[in-house]
mmCIF file with all atom_site columns, C-alpha atoms in Angstrom:
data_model
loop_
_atom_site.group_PDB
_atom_site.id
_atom_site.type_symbol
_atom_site.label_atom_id
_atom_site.label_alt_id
_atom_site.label_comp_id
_atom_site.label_asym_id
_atom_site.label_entity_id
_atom_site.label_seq_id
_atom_site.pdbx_PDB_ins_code
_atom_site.Cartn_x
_atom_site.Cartn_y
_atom_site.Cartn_z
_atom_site.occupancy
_atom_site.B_iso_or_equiv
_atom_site.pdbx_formal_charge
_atom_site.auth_seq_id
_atom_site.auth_comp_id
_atom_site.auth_asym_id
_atom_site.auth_atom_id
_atom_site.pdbx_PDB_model_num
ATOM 1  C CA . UNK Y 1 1  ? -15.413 -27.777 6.240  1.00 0.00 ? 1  UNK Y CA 1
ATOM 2  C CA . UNK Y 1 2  ? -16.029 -26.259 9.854  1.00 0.00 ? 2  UNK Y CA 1
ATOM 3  C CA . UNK Y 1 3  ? -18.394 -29.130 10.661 1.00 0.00 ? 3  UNK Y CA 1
ATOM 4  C CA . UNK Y 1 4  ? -15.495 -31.747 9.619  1.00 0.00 ? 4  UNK Y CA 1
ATOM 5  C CA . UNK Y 1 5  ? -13.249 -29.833 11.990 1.00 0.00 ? 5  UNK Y CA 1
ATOM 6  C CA . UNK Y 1 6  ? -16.002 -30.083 15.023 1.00 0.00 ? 6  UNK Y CA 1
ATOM 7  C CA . UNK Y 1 7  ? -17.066 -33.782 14.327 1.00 0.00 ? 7  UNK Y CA 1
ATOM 8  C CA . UNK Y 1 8  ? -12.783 -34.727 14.459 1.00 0.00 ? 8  UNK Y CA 1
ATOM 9  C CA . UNK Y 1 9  ? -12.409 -32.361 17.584 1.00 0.00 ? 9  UNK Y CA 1
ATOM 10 C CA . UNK Y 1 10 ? -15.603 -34.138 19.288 1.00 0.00 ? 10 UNK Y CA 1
ATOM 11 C CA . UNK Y 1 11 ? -14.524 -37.488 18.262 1.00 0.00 ? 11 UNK Y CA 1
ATOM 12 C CA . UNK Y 1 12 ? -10.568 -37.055 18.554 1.00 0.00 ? 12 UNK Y CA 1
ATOM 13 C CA . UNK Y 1 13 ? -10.067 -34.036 21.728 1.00 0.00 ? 13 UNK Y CA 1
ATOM 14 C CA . UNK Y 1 14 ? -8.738  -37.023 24.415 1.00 0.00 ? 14 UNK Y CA 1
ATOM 15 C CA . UNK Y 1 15 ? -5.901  -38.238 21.578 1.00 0.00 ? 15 UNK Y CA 1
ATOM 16 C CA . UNK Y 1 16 ? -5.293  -34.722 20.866 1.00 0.00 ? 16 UNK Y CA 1
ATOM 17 C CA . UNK Y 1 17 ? -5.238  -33.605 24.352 1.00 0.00 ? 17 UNK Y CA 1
ATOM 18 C CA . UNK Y 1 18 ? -2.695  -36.882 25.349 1.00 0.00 ? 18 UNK Y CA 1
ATOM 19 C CA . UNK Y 1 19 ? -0.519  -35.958 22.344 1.00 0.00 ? 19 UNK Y CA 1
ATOM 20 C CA . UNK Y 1 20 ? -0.253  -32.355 23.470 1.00 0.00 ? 20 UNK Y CA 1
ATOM 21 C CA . UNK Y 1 21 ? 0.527   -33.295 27.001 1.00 0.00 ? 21 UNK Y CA 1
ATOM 22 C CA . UNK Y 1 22 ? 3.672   -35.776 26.002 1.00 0.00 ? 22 UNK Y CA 1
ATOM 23 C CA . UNK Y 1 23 ? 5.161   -33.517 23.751 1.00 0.00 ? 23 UNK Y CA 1
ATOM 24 C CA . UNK Y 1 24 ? 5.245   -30.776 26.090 1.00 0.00 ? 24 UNK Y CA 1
ATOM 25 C CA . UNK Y 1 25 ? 6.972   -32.750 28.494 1.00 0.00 ? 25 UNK Y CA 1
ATOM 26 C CA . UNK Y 1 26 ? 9.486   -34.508 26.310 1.00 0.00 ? 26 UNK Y CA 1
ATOM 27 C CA . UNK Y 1 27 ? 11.508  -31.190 25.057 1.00 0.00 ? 27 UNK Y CA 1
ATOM 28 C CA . UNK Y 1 28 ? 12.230  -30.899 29.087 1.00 0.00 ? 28 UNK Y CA 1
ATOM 29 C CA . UNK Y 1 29 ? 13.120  -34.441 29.438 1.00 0.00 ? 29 UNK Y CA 1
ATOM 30 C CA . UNK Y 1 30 ? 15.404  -34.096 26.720 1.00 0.00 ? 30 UNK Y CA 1
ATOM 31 C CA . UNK Y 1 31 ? 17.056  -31.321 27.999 1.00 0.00 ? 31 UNK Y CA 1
ATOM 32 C CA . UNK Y 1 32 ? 17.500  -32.957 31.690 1.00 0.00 ? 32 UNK Y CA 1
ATOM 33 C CA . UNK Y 1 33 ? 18.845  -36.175 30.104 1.00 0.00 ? 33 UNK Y CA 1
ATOM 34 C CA . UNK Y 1 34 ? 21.519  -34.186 28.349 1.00 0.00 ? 34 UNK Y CA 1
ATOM 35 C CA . UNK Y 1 35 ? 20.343  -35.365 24.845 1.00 0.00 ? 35 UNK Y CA 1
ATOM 36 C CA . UNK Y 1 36 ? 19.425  -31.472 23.661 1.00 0.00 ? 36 UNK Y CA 1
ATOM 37 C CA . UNK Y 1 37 ? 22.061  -28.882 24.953 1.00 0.00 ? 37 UNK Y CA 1
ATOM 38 C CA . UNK Y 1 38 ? 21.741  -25.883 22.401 1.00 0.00 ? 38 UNK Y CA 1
ATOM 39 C CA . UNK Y 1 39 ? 18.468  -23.860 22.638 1.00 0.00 ? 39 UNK Y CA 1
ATOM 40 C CA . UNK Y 1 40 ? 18.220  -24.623 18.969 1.00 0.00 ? 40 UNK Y CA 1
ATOM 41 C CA . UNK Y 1 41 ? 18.175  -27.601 19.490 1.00 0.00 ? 41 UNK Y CA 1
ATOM 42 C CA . UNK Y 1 42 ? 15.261  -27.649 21.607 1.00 0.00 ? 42 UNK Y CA 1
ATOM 43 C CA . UNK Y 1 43 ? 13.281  -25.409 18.934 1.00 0.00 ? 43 UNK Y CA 1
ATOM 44 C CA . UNK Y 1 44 ? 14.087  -27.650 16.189 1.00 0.00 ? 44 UNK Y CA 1
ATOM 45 C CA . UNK Y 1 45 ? 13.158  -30.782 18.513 1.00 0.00 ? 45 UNK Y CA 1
ATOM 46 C CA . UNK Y 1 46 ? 9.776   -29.129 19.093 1.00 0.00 ? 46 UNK Y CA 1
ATOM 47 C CA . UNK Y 1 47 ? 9.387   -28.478 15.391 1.00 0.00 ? 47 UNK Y CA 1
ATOM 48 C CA . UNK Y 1 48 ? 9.781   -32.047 14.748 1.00 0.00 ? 48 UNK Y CA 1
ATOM 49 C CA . UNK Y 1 49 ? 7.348   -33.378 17.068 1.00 0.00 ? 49 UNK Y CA 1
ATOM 50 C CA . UNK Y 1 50 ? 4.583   -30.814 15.915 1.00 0.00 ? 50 UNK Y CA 1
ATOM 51 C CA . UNK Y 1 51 ? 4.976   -32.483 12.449 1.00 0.00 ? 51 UNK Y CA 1
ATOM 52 C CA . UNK Y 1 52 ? 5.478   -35.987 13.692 1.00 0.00 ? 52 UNK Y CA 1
ATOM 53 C CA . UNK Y 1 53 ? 2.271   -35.664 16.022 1.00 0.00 ? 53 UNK Y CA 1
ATOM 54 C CA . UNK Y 1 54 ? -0.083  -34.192 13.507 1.00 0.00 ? 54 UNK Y CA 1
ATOM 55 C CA . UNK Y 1 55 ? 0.870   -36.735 10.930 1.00 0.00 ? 55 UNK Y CA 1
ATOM 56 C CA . UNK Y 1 56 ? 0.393   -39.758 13.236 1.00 0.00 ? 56 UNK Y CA 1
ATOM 57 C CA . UNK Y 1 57 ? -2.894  -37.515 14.483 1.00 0.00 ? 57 UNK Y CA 1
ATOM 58 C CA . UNK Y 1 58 ? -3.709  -37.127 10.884 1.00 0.00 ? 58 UNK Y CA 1
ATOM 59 C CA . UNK Y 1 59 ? -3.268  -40.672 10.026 1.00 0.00 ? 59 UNK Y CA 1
ATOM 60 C CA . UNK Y 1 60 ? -5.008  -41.677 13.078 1.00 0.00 ? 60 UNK Y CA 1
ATOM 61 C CA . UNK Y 1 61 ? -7.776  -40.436 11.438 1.00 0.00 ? 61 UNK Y CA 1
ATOM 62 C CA . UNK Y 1 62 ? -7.957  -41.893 8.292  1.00 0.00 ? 62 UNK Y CA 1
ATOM 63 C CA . UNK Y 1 63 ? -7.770  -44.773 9.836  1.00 0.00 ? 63 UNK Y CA 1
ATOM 64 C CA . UNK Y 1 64 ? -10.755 -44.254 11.962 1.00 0.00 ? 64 UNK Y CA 1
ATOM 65 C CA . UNK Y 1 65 ? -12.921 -43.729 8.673  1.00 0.00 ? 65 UNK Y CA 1
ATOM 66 C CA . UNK Y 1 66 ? -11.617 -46.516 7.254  1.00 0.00 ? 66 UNK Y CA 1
ATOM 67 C CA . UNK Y 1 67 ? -12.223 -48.710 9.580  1.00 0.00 ? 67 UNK Y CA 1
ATOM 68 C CA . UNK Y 1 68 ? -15.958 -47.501 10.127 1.00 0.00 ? 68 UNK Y CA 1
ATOM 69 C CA . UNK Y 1 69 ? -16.370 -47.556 6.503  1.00 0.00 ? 69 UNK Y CA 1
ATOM 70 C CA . UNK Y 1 70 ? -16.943 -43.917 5.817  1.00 0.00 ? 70 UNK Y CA 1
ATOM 71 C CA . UNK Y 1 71 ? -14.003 -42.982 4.362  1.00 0.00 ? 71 UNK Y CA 1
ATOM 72 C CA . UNK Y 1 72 ? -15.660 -43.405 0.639  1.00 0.00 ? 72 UNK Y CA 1
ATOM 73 C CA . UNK Y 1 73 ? -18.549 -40.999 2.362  1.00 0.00 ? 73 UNK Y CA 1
ATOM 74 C CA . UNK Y 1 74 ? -15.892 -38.657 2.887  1.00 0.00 ? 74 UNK Y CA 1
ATOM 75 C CA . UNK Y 1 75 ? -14.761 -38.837 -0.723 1.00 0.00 ? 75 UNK Y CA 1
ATOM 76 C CA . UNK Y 1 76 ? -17.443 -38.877 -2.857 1.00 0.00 ? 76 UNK Y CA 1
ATOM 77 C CA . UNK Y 1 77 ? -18.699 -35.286 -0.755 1.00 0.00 ? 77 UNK Y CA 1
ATOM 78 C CA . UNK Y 1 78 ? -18.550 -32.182 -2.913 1.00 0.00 ? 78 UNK Y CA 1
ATOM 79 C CA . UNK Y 1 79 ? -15.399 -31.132 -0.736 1.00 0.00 ? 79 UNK Y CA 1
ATOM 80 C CA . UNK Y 1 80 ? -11.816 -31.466 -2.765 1.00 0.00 ? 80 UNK Y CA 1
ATOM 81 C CA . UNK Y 1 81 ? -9.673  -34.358 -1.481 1.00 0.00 ? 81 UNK Y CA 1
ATOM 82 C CA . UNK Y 1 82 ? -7.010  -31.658 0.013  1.00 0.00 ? 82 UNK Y CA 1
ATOM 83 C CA . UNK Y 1 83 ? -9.372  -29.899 1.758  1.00 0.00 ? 83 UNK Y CA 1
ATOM 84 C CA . UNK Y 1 84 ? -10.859 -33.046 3.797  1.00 0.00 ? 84 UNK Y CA 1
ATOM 85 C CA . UNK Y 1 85 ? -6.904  -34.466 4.135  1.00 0.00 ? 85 UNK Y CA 1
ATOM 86 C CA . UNK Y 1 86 ? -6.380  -30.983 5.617  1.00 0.00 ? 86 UNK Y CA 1
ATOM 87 C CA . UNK Y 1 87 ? -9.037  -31.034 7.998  1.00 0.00 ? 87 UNK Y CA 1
ATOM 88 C CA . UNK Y 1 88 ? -8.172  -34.111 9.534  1.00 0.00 ? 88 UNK Y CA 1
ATOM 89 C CA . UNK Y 1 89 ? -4.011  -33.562 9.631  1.00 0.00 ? 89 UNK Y CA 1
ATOM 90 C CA . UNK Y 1 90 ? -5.067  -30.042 11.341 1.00 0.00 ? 90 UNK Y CA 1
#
């Protein structure tokens, strides 16, 4: 499990790393464009975009393995599906 973590944090750190830097900024920009105006609102809005960024990070990569072909690697491992799903949506 830890060296499925390191091989999608060596492979994935720049995505990861963009991802982190947007959503960081676009609580603030909400809140200068008027859109959020309750500090609830802003922690629910950053809630949101956690989940919605590690599920498009997640899916991202899937993909990846997919698309190189080792996805059915992945699978047929001695690891249980959940745990491999919940290495790459961490």
């Amino acid at each position: 499990m830890t060296a499925l973590l390191w091989k999608e944090w060596r492979e994935n750190r720049l995505l990861l790393l963009g991802i982190l830097a947007v959503s960081s900024c676009l609580v603030p920009l909400l809140r200068l464009l008027g859109v959020l105006m309750d500090p609830q609102e802003d922690w629910l809005a950053g809630q949101i975009m956690v989940v919605v960024m590690a599920a498009c990070f997640g899916g991202n990569m899937v993909a990846q393995e997919a698309g190189r072909g080792t996805l059915e690697l992945l699978w047929v491992r001695p690891i249980a599906r959940w745990r491999v799903w919940a290495a790459k949506a961490i």
